[in-house]
Tab-separated table of C-alpha atoms and ligand atoms in Angstrom:
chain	number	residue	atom	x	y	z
A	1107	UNK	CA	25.568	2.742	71.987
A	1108	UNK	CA	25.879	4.787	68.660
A	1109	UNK	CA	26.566	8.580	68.152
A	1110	UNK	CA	26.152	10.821	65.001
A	1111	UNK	CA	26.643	14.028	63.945
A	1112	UNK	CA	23.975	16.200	61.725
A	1113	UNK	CA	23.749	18.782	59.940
A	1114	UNK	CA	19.904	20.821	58.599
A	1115	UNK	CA	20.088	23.876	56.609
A	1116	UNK	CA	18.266	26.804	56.937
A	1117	UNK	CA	15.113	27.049	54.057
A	1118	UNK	CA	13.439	29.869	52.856
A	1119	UNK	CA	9.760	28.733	52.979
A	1120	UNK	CA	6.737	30.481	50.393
A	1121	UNK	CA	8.970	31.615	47.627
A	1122	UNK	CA	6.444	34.402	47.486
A	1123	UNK	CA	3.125	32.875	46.091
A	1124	UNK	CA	3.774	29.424	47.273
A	1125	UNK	CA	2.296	30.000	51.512
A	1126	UNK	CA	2.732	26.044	53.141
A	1127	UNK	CA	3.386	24.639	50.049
A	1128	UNK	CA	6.809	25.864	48.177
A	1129	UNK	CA	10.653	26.102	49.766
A	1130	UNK	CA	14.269	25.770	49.048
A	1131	UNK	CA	17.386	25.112	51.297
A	1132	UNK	CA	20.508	27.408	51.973
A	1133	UNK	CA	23.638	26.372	51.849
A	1134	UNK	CA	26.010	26.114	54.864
A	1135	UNK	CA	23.878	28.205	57.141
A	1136	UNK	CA	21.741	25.526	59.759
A	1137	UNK	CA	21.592	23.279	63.092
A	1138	UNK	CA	24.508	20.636	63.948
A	1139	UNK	CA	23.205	18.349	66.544
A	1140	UNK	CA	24.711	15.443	68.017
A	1141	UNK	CA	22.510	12.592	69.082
A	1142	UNK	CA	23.292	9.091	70.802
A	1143	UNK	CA	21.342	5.943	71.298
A	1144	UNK	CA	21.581	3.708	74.116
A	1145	UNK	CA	19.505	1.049	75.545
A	1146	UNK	CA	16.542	2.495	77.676
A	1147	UNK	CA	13.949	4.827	77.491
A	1148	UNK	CA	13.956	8.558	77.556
A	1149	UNK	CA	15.238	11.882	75.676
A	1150	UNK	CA	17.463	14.260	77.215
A	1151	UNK	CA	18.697	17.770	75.831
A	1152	UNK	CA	21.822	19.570	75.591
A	1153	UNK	CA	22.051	23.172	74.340
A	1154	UNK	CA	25.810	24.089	73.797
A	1155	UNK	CA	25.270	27.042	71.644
A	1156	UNK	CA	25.314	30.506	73.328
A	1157	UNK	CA	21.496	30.610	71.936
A	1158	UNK	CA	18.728	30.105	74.666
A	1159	UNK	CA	16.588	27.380	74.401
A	1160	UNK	CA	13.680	25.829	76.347
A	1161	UNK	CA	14.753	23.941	79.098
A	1162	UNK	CA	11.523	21.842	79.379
A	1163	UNK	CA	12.126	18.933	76.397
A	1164	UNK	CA	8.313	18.830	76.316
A	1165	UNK	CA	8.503	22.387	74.526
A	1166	UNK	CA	11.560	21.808	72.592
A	1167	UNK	CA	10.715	20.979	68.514
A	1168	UNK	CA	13.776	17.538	68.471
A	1169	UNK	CA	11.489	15.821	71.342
A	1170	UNK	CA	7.877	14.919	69.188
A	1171	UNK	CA	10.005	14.193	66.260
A	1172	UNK	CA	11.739	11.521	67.903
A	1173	UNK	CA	8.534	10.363	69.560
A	1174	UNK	CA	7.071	10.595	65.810
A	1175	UNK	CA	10.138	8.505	64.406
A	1176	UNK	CA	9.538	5.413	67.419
A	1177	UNK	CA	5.962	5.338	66.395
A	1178	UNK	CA	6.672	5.021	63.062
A	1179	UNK	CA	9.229	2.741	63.408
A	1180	UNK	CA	8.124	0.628	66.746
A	1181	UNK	CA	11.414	0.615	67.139
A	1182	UNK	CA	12.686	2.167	70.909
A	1183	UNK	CA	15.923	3.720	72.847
A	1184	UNK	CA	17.285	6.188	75.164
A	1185	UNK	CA	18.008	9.333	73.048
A	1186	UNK	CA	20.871	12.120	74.268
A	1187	UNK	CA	20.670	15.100	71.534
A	1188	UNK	CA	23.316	17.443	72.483
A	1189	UNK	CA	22.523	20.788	70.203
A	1190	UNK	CA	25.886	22.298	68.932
A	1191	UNK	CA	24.879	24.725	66.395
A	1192	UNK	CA	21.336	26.541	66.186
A	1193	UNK	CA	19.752	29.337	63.970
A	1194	UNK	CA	18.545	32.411	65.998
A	1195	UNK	CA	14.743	31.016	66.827
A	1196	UNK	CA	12.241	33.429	65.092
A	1197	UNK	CA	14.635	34.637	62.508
A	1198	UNK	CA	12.219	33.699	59.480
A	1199	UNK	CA	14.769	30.721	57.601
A	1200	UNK	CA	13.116	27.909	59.489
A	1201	UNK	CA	14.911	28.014	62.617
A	1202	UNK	CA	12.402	25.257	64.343
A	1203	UNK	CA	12.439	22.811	60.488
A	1204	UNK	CA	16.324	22.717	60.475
A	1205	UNK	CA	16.196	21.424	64.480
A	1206	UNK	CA	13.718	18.864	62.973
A	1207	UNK	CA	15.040	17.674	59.737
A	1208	UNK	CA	18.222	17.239	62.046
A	1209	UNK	CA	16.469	15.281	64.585
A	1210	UNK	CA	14.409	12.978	62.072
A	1211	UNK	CA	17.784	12.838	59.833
A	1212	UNK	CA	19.620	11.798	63.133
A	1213	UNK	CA	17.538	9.622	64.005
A	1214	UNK	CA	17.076	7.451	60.809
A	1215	UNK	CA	20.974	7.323	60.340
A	1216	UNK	CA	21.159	5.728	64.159
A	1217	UNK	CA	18.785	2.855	63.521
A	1218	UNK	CA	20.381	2.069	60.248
A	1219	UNK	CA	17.676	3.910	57.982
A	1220	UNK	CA	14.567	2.759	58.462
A	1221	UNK	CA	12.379	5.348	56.948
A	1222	UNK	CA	12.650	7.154	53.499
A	1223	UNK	CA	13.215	10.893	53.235
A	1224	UNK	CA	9.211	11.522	52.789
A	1225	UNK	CA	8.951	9.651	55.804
A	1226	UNK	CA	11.649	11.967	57.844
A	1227	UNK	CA	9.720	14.841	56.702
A	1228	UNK	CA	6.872	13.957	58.520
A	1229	UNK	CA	8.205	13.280	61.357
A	1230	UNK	CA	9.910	16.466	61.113
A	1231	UNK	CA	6.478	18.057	60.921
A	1232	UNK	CA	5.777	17.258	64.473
A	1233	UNK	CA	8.394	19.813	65.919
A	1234	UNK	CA	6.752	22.508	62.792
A	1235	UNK	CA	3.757	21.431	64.936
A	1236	UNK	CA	4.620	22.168	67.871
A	1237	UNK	CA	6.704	25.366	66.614
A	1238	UNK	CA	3.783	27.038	65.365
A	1239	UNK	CA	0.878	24.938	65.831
A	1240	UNK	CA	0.255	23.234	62.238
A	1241	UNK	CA	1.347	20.736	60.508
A	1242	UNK	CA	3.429	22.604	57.281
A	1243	UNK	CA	6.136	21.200	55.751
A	1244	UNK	CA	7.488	23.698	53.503
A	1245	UNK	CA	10.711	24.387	55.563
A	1246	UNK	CA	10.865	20.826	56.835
A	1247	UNK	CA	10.891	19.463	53.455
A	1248	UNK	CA	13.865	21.174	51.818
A	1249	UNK	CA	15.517	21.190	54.949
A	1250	UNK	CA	15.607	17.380	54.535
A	1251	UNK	CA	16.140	16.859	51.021
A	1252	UNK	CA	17.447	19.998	49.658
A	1253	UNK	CA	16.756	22.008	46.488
A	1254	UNK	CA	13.584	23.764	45.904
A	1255	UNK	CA	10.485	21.401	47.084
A	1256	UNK	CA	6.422	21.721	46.237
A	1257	UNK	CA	4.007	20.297	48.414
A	1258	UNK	CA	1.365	19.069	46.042
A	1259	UNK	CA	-0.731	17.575	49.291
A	1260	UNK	CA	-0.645	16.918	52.516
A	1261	UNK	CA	-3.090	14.237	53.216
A	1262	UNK	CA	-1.171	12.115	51.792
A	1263	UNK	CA	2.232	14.129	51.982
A	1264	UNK	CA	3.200	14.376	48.186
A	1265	UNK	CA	6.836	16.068	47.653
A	1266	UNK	CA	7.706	17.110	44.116
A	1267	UNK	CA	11.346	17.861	43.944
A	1268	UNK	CA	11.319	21.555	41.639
A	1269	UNK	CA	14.591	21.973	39.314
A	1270	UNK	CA	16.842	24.563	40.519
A	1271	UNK	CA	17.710	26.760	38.196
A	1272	UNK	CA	21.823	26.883	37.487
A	1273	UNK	CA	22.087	31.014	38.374
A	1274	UNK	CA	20.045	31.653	41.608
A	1275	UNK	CA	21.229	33.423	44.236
A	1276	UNK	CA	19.635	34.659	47.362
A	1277	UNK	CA	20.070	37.336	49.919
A	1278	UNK	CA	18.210	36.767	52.770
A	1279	UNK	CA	17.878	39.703	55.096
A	1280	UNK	CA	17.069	39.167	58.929
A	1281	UNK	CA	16.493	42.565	60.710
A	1282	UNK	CA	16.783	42.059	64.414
A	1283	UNK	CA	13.042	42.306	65.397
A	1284	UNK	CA	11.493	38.919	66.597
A	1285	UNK	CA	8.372	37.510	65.089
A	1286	UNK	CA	7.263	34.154	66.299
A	1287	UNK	CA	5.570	31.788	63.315
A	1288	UNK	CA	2.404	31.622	66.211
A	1289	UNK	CA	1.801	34.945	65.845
A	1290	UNK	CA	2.317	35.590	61.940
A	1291	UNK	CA	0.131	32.823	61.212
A	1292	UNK	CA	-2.725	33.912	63.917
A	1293	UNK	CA	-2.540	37.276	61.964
A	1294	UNK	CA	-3.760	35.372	59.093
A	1295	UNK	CA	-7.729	35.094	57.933
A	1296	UNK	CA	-9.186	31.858	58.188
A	1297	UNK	CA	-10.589	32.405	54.251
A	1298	UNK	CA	-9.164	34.151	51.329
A	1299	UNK	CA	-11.539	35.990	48.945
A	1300	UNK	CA	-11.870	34.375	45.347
A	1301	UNK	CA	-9.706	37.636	43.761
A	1302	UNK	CA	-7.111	37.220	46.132
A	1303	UNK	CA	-6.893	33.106	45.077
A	1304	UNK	CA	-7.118	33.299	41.975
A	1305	UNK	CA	-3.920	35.516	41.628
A	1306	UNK	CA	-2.265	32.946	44.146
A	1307	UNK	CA	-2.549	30.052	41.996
A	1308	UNK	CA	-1.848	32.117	38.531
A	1309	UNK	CA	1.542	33.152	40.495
A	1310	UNK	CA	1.943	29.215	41.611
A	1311	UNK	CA	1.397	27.670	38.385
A	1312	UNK	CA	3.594	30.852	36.777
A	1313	UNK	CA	6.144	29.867	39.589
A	1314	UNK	CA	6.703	26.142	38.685
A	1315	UNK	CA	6.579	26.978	35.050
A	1316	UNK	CA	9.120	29.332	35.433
A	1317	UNK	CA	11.670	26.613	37.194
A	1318	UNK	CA	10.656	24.443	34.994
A	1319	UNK	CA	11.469	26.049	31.390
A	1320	UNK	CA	14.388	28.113	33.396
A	1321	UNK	CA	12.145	31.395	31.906
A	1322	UNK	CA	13.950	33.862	35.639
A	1323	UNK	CA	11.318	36.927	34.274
A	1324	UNK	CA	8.593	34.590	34.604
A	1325	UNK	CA	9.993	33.175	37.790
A	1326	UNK	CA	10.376	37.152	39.695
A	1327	UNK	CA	6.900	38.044	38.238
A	1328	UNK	CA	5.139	35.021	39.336
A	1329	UNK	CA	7.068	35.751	43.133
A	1330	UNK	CA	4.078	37.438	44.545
A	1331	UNK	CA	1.560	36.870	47.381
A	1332	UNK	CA	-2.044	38.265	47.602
A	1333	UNK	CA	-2.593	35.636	50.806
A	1334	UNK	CA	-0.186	36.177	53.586
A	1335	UNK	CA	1.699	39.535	52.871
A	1336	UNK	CA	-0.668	41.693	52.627
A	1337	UNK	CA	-1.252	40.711	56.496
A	1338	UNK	CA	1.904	40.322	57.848
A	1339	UNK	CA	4.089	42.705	56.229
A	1340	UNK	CA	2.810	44.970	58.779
A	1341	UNK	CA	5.715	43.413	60.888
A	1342	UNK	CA	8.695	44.924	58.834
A	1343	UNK	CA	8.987	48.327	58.699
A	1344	UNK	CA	8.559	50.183	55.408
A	1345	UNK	CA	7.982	46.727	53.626
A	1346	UNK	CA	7.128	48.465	50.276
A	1347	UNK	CA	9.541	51.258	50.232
A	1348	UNK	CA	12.412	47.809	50.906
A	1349	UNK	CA	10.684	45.846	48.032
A	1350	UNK	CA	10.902	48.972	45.777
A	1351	UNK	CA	14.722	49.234	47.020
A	1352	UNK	CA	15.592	45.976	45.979
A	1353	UNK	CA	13.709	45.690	42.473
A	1354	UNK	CA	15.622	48.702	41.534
A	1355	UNK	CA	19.178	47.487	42.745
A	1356	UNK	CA	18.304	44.380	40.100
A	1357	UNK	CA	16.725	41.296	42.489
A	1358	UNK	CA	14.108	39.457	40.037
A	1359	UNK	CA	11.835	39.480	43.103
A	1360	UNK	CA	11.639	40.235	46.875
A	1361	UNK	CA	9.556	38.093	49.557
A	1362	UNK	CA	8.739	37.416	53.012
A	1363	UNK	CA	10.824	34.696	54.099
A	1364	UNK	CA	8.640	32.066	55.780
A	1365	UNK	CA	6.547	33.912	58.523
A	1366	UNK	CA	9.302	36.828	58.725
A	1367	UNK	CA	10.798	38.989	59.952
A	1368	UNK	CA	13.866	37.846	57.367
A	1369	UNK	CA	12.927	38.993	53.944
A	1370	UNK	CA	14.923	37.387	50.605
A	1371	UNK	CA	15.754	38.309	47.593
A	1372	UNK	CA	16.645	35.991	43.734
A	1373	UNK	CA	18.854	37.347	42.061
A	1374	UNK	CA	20.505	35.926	38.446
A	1375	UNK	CA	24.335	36.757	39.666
A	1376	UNK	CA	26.283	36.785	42.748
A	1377	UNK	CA	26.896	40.556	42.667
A	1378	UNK	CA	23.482	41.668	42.048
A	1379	UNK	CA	22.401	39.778	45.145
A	1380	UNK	CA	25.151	41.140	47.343
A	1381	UNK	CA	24.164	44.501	45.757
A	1382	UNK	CA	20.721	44.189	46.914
A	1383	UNK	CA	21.792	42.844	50.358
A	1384	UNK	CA	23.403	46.213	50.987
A	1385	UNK	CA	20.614	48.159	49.648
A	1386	UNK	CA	18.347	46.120	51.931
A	1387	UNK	CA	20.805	46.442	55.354
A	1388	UNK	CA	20.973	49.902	54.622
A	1389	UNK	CA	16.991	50.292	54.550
A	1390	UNK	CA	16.783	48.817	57.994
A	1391	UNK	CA	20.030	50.595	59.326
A	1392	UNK	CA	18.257	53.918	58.275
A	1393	UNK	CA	15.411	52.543	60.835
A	1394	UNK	CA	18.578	51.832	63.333
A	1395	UNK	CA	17.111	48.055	63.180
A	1396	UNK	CA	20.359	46.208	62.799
A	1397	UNK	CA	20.479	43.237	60.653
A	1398	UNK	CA	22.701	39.939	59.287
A	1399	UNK	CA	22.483	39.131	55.516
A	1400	UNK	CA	23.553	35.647	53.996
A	1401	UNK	CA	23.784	35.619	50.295
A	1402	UNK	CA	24.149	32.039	48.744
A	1403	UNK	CA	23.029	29.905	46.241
A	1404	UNK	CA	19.842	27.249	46.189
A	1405	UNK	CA	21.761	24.504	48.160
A	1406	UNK	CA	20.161	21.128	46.419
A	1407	UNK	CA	21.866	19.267	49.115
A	1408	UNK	CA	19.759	19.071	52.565
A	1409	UNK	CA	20.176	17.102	55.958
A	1410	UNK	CA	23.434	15.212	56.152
A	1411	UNK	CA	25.775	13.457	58.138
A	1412	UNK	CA	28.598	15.177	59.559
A	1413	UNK	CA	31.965	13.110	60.419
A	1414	UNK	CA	32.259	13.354	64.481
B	172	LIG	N1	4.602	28.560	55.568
B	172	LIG	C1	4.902	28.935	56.907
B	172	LIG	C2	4.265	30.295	57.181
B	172	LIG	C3	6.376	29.013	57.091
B	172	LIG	O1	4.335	31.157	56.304
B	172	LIG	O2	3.697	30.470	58.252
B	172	LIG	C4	6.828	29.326	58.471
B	172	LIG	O3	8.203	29.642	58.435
């Protein structure tokens, strides 16, 4: 029998321009779980957070990704996955990835490491999967390995690990309105009209470039999304008058996070983005939405082992 302790950030998935294929990991904000192996068959689930959960393991993200982690492995056990800390489901920093990475993580530290990070992720896709029905990796990936991550491809997964610039900050913003991932994405169009592309990958390739040569004005201009906003902003209340709010309090740009309803911020210094945070609370208190903020920098540290 063996036990660990995990630990999966929360992740901010898009960065703007960057829909499935661009996120970064928060620091200290994510999922603990605690996960045993014993001889056997079988996966059983404990929720011992105050946070409701499915009951059923067959709906519950941590059960493919150990299925995916066996069949990648051939190797087999009983697994007992008690869940001690959990991000509010639907809060838009990758709730269902940081259940995941923690899973896959778990499970590769059990059976004495079998699989490399790129590995993990996709496993971790599985729960992603069955989360929001697709395969995206874009808050699985940084909530395994940290720092800010680019999905080149996905068949085969390719991971490029983007440099985090030394003064980031971000305020992320999650108003208390629910907004599954299923529903944002089935909001989406199936194509996106050549205009609306070819300011995507300008913004991309402006994005990278940006991280790259540390250039933060080419990074906030480069933060915008012509593919998924304009469809699901819809959700969040006033979404233009709270992007206007926050430019003008000083953040270099202001996104979607993920699928929503949390919305971020960059900012180059600690107080601007606590500045903006309160500029962005207040435009949802105004709306008597009520809302939890978490400024912190880029963590570049992501899944880890936790002493027991
Ligand atoms: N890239 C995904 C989406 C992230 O925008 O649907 C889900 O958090």
């Amino acid at each position: 029998m063996k036990t660990v302790r995990v630990f999966a950030p929360a992740s901010v998935a898009n960065m703007g321009c960057g829909f499935d294929v661009m996120g970064f990991a928060l620091d200290d904000i994510g999922d603990i779980l605690e996960m045993t192996a014993t001889d056997g068959e079988g996966i059983a689930i404990t929720n011992r957070t105050d946070i409701p959960l499915p009951e059923d393991i067959e709906a519950n993200v941590i059960t493919p990704v150990i299925r995916k982690f066996f069949e990648m492995t051939g190797l087999s056990g009983h697994i007992d996955v008690s869940v001690c800390r959990k991000i509010f489901p639907g809060s838009g920093i990758g709730s269902s990835a940081a259940s995941s990475a923690a899973a896959a993580f778990g499970m590769n530290e059990l059976f004495g490491r079998p699989l490399s990070g790129d590995d993990l992720v996709v496993c971790a896709m599985e729960g992603e999967n069955l989360a929001s029905g697709g395969y995206h990796a874009d808050n699985a990936a940084p909530a395994l390995l940290g720092g800010i991550i680019l999905i080149r491809g996905y068949e085969p997964l390719d991971l490029v690990r983007l440099p985090v610039p030394d003064d980031f900050y971000c305020t992320v913003v999650h108003p208390r309105i629910v907004v599954s991932t299923k529903a944002a994405r089935d909001v989406l169009p199936k194509s996106v009209p050549m205009h609306d592309a070819v300011c995507q990958w300008g913004n991309v390739g402006g994005l990278v470039a940006g991280l790259y040569s540390g250039d933060i004005a080419l990074v906030g201009r480069s933060m915008k999304d012509s593919v998924a906003e304009p469809y699901r902003k819809h959700f969040i209340p006033d979404f233009d008058d709270l992007r206007e709010a926050a430019l003008k309090a000083g953040a270099i740009a202001m996104n979607i996070s993920g699928s929503g309803p949390s919305v971020f911020s960059l900012s180059a210094d600690l107080e601007t983005a606590r500045k903006v945070g309160a500029v962005m609370r207040e435009h949802f208190s105004e709306r008597e939405i009520r809302s939890d903020i978490y400024v912190a920098k880029v963590a570049s540290t992501g899944a880890r082992p936790l002493e027991p």
